[in-house]
Amino acid sequence: MCSSSGAAGQRRPPVDEGLTPASTQATKGSPPAPQTRTTQVALLHAVLQALWPCAFYLTCSFAMNMFTKALLTTFDWHAIYTLGAVQNAFTTLSVAALTAFDAMRHRWQNDKAAAWASPTGGLPRTTLTWRFIVRVVLPLVALNVGNTVLGFAAMRIVNMPMYLVLRRLTTLKVLLLEWLVLRKPLSKSIRVALLVSTFGSLLASSTDVTSAQWGYVLVLLQNVCSAGSLTFSKESGLDSRQLVLLNSSAGAVICGALAWLLEGGPDVVLRHPALQDPAFLALALLMCCTCVLYQFAIMICTLRNSALATSVTGNVKDLLSTVCGFVYFHDVQVRAANVAGVAVSLLGAYTFSYVKYQALARDAASEHSTRDRHELRAAAPVGHIKQS
């Protein structure tokens, strides 16, 4: 027994030596390269998963800005409530048809349990209680309708660059609401970037000579509605299709009632000369189709990321929209101080976007690094774990 335990004692070191280099190699040798590549691929995948909703929203938002501005200024369309009612009704019918087709497809496949993927990431089904309706649904509907109507009214009065400059203040309001409602802290770098963007917005708007001052008030009120709508959308627990149906159906009813009361009804609206122009009709149809995509885009971006990410994406697309506003629309006068304010505002917005991206990259890298350490520890031999 002594010789056998001695033999065992002599055999144990080679086993330990075989295990120790393996473990050392797993942490200091060649395996870190595959581990690093795995982490980089996982990080890239996480970033892409966060960015594609933002890119989708950016494209739809830019198209909505250009189409709406062209309808309201180039064709001098005044019936903003009618436009909002038509837009929301078109969205409601399109989404309802899509939902019905989806239900029929599952029925044809005899797959009653199948459901289209929820962009909320598996959030539980929301229970409609009176408290939920009063606290979330009604404010969400009111804010969304206010955002639509105020946006149309402001865009008729304020030129595109100034409209976008003032709209960038939405990010500041989103942060304040998320801090108050969702208790999210703010870093120093984010606060500095927002102050720079806000200063540029105020400088640009103070040197603008083409827009009425009360148009600025409409844009600022729209900012409040946008920030509140984005925040309540995140808190509601509803998926993107439910949110779109809720907002668009309520918007169609409310805007339709306002159009009937304040714009004279269909008899007055149908006499507008633009309705005889095929280009106007084609642009209106294109805007309605884009609005359907835009409604999904803004909700998907908000639900998959955050209300703040949606607002940041809006800041990023503003550069292209601002340039197009200076070039294509006649209601802009280029002044040095005005352009400087726009540039400072964009600089602050892009700095803010960069800070948020760096925070996202750090969080993703930390998450996957922790996961890799757990996987490495789970894969290590039992003898080595006990010895270490």
XYZ file of C-alpha atoms in Angstrom:
388
model
C 0.000 0.000 0.000
C 2.914 2.274 0.800
C 4.525 1.556 -2.566
C 1.241 2.031 -4.341
C 0.617 5.360 -2.613
C 4.208 6.307 -3.397
C 3.617 5.395 -7.020
C 0.458 7.410 -6.924
C 2.422 10.265 -5.396
C 4.991 9.936 -8.198
C 2.319 9.799 -10.871
C 0.316 12.764 -9.571
C 2.788 15.553 -10.484
C 2.839 14.686 -14.199
C -0.978 14.829 -14.193
C -0.873 18.180 -12.393
C 1.809 19.400 -14.782
C -0.403 18.392 -17.665
C -3.339 20.217 -16.207
C -1.560 23.366 -15.113
C -0.058 24.260 -18.494
C -3.446 23.600 -20.063
C -5.084 25.996 -17.683
C -2.252 28.467 -18.109
C -2.530 28.075 -21.846
C -6.268 28.696 -21.621
C -5.617 32.059 -20.020
C -2.164 33.160 -21.261
C -1.342 31.116 -24.332
C -2.862 30.660 -27.749
C -6.552 30.253 -26.780
C -6.984 33.974 -25.922
C -6.980 34.734 -29.642
C -10.125 32.645 -30.317
C -11.602 33.988 -27.100
C -10.888 37.564 -28.208
C -12.336 36.890 -31.635
C -15.429 35.379 -30.042
C -15.820 38.423 -27.826
C -15.391 40.763 -30.785
C -17.944 38.860 -32.864
C -20.386 38.842 -29.960
C -19.795 42.557 -29.435
C -20.375 43.268 -33.127
C -23.554 41.186 -33.048
C -24.822 43.082 -30.000
C -24.068 46.440 -31.616
C -25.786 45.430 -34.872
C -28.834 44.216 -32.962
C -29.025 47.642 -31.354
C -28.274 49.623 -34.524
C -30.623 48.092 -37.105
C -33.773 49.461 -35.420
C -32.040 52.844 -35.261
C -31.149 52.707 -38.971
C -34.715 51.722 -39.852
C -36.092 54.601 -37.803
C -33.536 57.036 -39.251
C -34.568 56.259 -42.843
C -38.290 56.501 -42.149
C -37.923 59.650 -40.067
C -35.906 61.448 -42.748
C -38.439 60.520 -45.424
C -41.319 61.666 -43.215
C -39.659 65.048 -42.645
C -39.083 65.700 -46.331
C -42.484 64.472 -47.545
C -44.431 66.347 -44.866
C -42.523 69.602 -45.387
C -43.109 69.374 -49.144
C -46.850 68.837 -48.676
C -47.250 71.697 -46.216
C -45.043 74.325 -47.887
C -44.504 73.438 -51.543
C -48.203 72.673 -52.086
C -49.381 75.115 -49.366
C -51.654 72.586 -47.639
C -53.440 74.184 -44.649
C -55.762 71.409 -43.436
C -53.378 69.864 -40.906
C -56.086 68.048 -38.924
C -57.421 66.441 -42.094
C -53.899 65.391 -43.023
C -53.423 63.879 -39.567
C -56.757 62.050 -39.758
C -56.008 60.613 -43.214
C -52.518 59.592 -42.181
C -53.671 57.859 -38.992
C -56.628 56.179 -40.720
C -54.335 54.831 -43.447
C -51.961 53.500 -40.784
C -54.814 51.885 -38.824
C -56.226 50.126 -41.889
C -52.788 48.957 -43.036
C -51.818 47.535 -39.650
C -55.259 45.951 -39.164
C -54.982 44.287 -42.584
C -51.495 43.049 -41.717
C -52.756 41.652 -38.413
C -55.706 39.913 -40.109
C -53.439 38.397 -42.753
C -51.071 37.174 -40.063
C -53.939 35.535 -38.147
C -55.277 33.881 -41.309
C -51.834 32.567 -42.192
C -51.474 30.898 -38.794
C -54.981 29.461 -39.115
C -54.191 28.023 -42.549
C -51.098 26.438 -41.064
C -53.202 25.025 -38.184
C -50.711 26.546 -35.797
C -52.829 28.244 -33.161
C -49.901 28.576 -30.791
C -47.721 30.403 -33.312
C -47.331 34.123 -32.910
C -45.231 36.718 -34.587
C -42.111 37.613 -32.638
C -42.580 40.367 -30.092
C -39.937 43.119 -30.214
C -40.363 43.648 -26.490
C -38.144 40.645 -25.912
C -40.757 38.459 -24.235
C -42.411 40.944 -21.915
C -45.489 39.530 -20.172
C -48.947 40.297 -21.546
C -50.241 43.599 -20.227
C -53.404 43.508 -18.123
C -55.826 46.323 -18.966
C -56.919 47.743 -15.645
C -58.522 51.120 -15.046
C -55.349 52.269 -13.332
C -53.265 51.215 -16.351
C -55.669 52.926 -18.775
C -55.715 56.185 -16.824
C -52.015 56.192 -15.959
C -50.526 54.956 -19.269
C -52.987 54.530 -22.161
C -54.777 57.889 -22.025
C -51.587 59.955 -21.592
C -49.923 57.940 -24.359
C -52.790 58.580 -26.795
C -53.010 62.276 -25.900
C -49.266 62.771 -26.260
C -49.122 60.945 -29.582
C -52.005 62.962 -31.074
C -50.462 66.163 -29.751
C -47.140 65.217 -31.299
C -48.772 64.680 -34.712
C -50.913 67.829 -34.776
C -48.264 70.125 -33.314
C -45.691 68.735 -35.731
C -47.829 69.538 -38.768
C -48.651 73.017 -37.460
C -45.039 73.828 -36.587
C -43.611 72.554 -39.861
C -45.888 74.889 -41.820
C -44.512 77.915 -39.962
C -40.894 77.086 -39.080
C -38.280 76.375 -41.752
C -36.721 72.921 -41.810
C -33.269 73.693 -40.272
C -34.779 75.645 -37.368
C -37.484 73.044 -36.874
C -34.845 70.330 -36.560
C -32.636 72.476 -34.320
C -35.495 72.958 -31.879
C -36.528 69.319 -32.157
C -33.100 68.334 -30.851
C -34.167 69.690 -27.483
C -36.387 66.589 -27.274
C -33.342 64.604 -26.121
C -32.993 66.844 -23.091
C -36.662 66.368 -22.230
C -36.395 62.589 -22.733
C -33.493 62.483 -20.287
C -35.409 64.491 -17.728
C -38.478 62.268 -18.078
C -36.433 59.053 -17.903
C -34.710 60.416 -14.813
C -38.054 61.258 -13.216
C -40.098 58.245 -14.395
C -37.528 55.465 -14.894
C -34.874 56.721 -12.424
C -32.005 56.496 -14.928
C -28.803 58.330 -13.866
C -26.907 60.745 -16.160
C -23.136 60.769 -16.626
C -21.086 63.967 -16.727
C -20.093 63.512 -20.389
C -23.746 63.163 -21.413
C -24.671 66.310 -19.526
C -21.861 68.277 -21.227
C -22.847 67.040 -24.710
C -26.470 67.971 -24.101
C -25.529 71.438 -22.881
C -23.476 72.022 -26.057
C -26.354 70.866 -28.258
C -28.842 73.000 -26.335
C -26.608 76.078 -26.599
C -26.326 75.598 -30.375
C -30.086 75.203 -30.689
C -30.723 78.414 -28.766
C -28.080 80.304 -30.776
C -29.514 79.170 -34.108
C -33.114 79.924 -33.182
C -32.253 83.358 -31.787
C -30.671 84.408 -35.116
C -33.432 83.075 -37.375
C -35.396 85.817 -39.154
C -37.812 83.826 -41.314
C -39.973 81.955 -38.779
C -42.714 83.304 -36.534
C -41.901 83.194 -32.843
C -45.076 81.318 -31.951
C -43.937 78.591 -34.345
C -41.073 77.980 -31.917
C -43.611 77.539 -29.137
C -45.372 74.873 -31.199
C -42.087 73.007 -31.742
C -41.233 73.128 -28.035
C -44.694 71.820 -27.162
C -44.212 69.057 -29.720
C -40.926 68.201 -28.003
C -42.771 67.713 -24.728
C -45.308 65.442 -26.435
C -42.575 63.447 -28.199
C -40.554 62.927 -25.039
C -43.619 61.877 -23.077
C -44.847 59.564 -25.833
C -41.481 57.794 -26.092
C -41.217 57.359 -22.335
C -44.779 56.082 -21.874
C -44.330 53.697 -24.839
C -41.431 52.048 -23.015
C -43.360 51.858 -19.756
C -46.603 50.548 -21.278
C -45.369 46.980 -21.876
C -47.236 46.883 -25.215
C -45.500 45.582 -28.312
C -44.981 47.677 -31.431
C -48.112 46.497 -33.276
C -50.363 47.154 -30.301
C -48.843 50.597 -29.835
C -49.249 51.498 -33.504
C -52.893 50.357 -33.562
C -53.657 52.205 -30.351
C -52.025 55.473 -31.393
C -53.185 55.501 -35.010
C -56.826 54.554 -34.344
C -57.141 57.118 -31.560
C -55.354 59.687 -33.712
C -57.706 59.091 -36.646
C -60.778 59.648 -34.467
C -59.454 62.712 -32.641
C -57.918 64.388 -35.714
C -61.059 63.619 -37.721
C -63.225 65.316 -35.107
C -60.910 68.339 -35.004
C -60.903 68.542 -38.809
C -64.710 68.508 -38.890
C -65.016 71.194 -36.219
C -62.124 73.504 -37.136
C -61.594 73.052 -40.879
C -65.171 73.014 -42.156
C -65.474 69.315 -42.935
C -64.944 67.490 -46.245
C -66.834 70.062 -48.347
C -64.281 72.766 -47.569
C -61.185 70.570 -47.674
C -62.045 68.957 -51.013
C -62.069 72.378 -52.706
C -58.322 72.836 -52.133
C -56.609 73.250 -55.554
C -53.751 70.910 -54.611
C -56.141 67.956 -54.778
C -56.262 68.428 -58.557
C -52.485 67.966 -58.820
C -51.379 64.332 -59.417
C -47.980 65.109 -57.882
C -49.635 66.169 -54.626
C -51.787 63.039 -54.531
C -48.785 60.797 -55.238
C -46.723 62.525 -52.543
C -49.583 62.255 -50.044
C -49.913 58.525 -50.732
C -46.157 58.067 -50.407
C -46.185 59.954 -47.111
C -49.001 57.757 -45.769
C -47.087 54.595 -46.718
C -43.934 55.949 -45.114
C -45.927 56.815 -42.010
C -46.924 53.169 -41.574
C -43.271 52.168 -41.612
C -42.368 55.133 -39.421
C -44.884 54.128 -36.747
C -43.346 50.663 -36.548
C -39.818 52.044 -36.754
C -40.161 54.449 -33.847
C -41.821 51.839 -31.620
C -39.365 49.068 -32.510
C -36.426 51.382 -31.891
C -37.878 52.484 -28.556
C -38.795 48.980 -27.383
C -35.630 47.196 -28.529
C -33.332 49.947 -27.250
C -34.755 52.884 -25.310
C -36.557 56.176 -25.724
C -33.162 57.835 -25.494
C -31.764 55.752 -28.364
C -34.726 56.786 -30.509
C -34.101 60.431 -29.737
C -30.372 60.070 -30.453
C -31.137 58.448 -33.813
C -33.317 61.422 -34.643
C -30.353 63.679 -33.912
C -28.102 61.726 -36.256
C -30.453 61.991 -39.248
C -30.860 65.723 -38.677
C -27.615 66.525 -40.494
C -28.920 65.264 -43.823
C -32.350 66.776 -43.215
C -30.803 70.145 -42.329
C -28.719 70.236 -45.506
C -31.768 69.317 -47.584
C -33.772 72.002 -45.805
C -31.210 74.669 -46.713
C -31.026 73.486 -50.334
C -34.545 72.469 -51.378
C -36.979 74.731 -49.486
C -37.429 78.429 -50.152
C -38.337 79.539 -46.613
C -34.715 79.584 -45.337
C -32.289 82.529 -45.250
C -28.662 81.553 -44.698
C -26.903 83.697 -42.068
C -23.482 83.128 -40.489
C -24.709 83.095 -36.885
C -27.606 80.884 -37.856
C -25.365 78.319 -39.552
C -22.923 78.445 -36.614
C -25.728 77.661 -34.191
C -26.864 74.732 -36.328
C -23.269 73.424 -36.465
C -22.802 73.683 -32.685
C -26.126 71.954 -32.117
C -25.149 69.115 -34.449
C -21.724 68.848 -32.774
C -23.368 68.404 -29.390
C -25.799 65.854 -30.816
C -23.041 63.791 -32.421
C -20.925 63.959 -29.261
C -23.898 62.704 -27.309
C -24.391 59.848 -29.791
C -20.704 58.905 -29.515
C -20.858 58.871 -25.718
C -23.918 56.622 -25.800
C -22.223 54.291 -28.300
C -19.140 54.021 -26.076
C -21.356 53.167 -23.113
C -23.120 50.495 -25.178
C -19.802 49.005 -26.317
C -18.435 48.910 -22.758
C -21.565 47.236 -21.411
C -21.579 44.640 -24.192
C -17.852 43.906 -23.779
C -18.230 43.533 -20.017
C -21.215 41.214 -20.410
C -19.511 38.902 -22.896
C -16.215 38.937 -20.969
C -18.071 37.778 -17.865
C -19.835 35.090 -19.897
C -16.514 33.862 -21.332
C -14.993 33.606 -17.848
C -17.951 31.547 -16.646
C -17.681 29.253 -19.683
C -13.922 28.820 -19.175
C -14.390 28.025 -15.493
C -17.123 25.506 -16.304
C -14.936 23.811 -18.939
C -11.833 23.550 -16.703
C -10.958 20.029 -15.325
C -12.251 19.278 -11.854
C -8.778 18.452 -10.520
C -7.398 21.788 -11.613
C -10.299 23.692 -10.059
C -9.762 21.940 -6.710
C -6.031 22.568 -6.832
C -6.439 26.240 -7.709
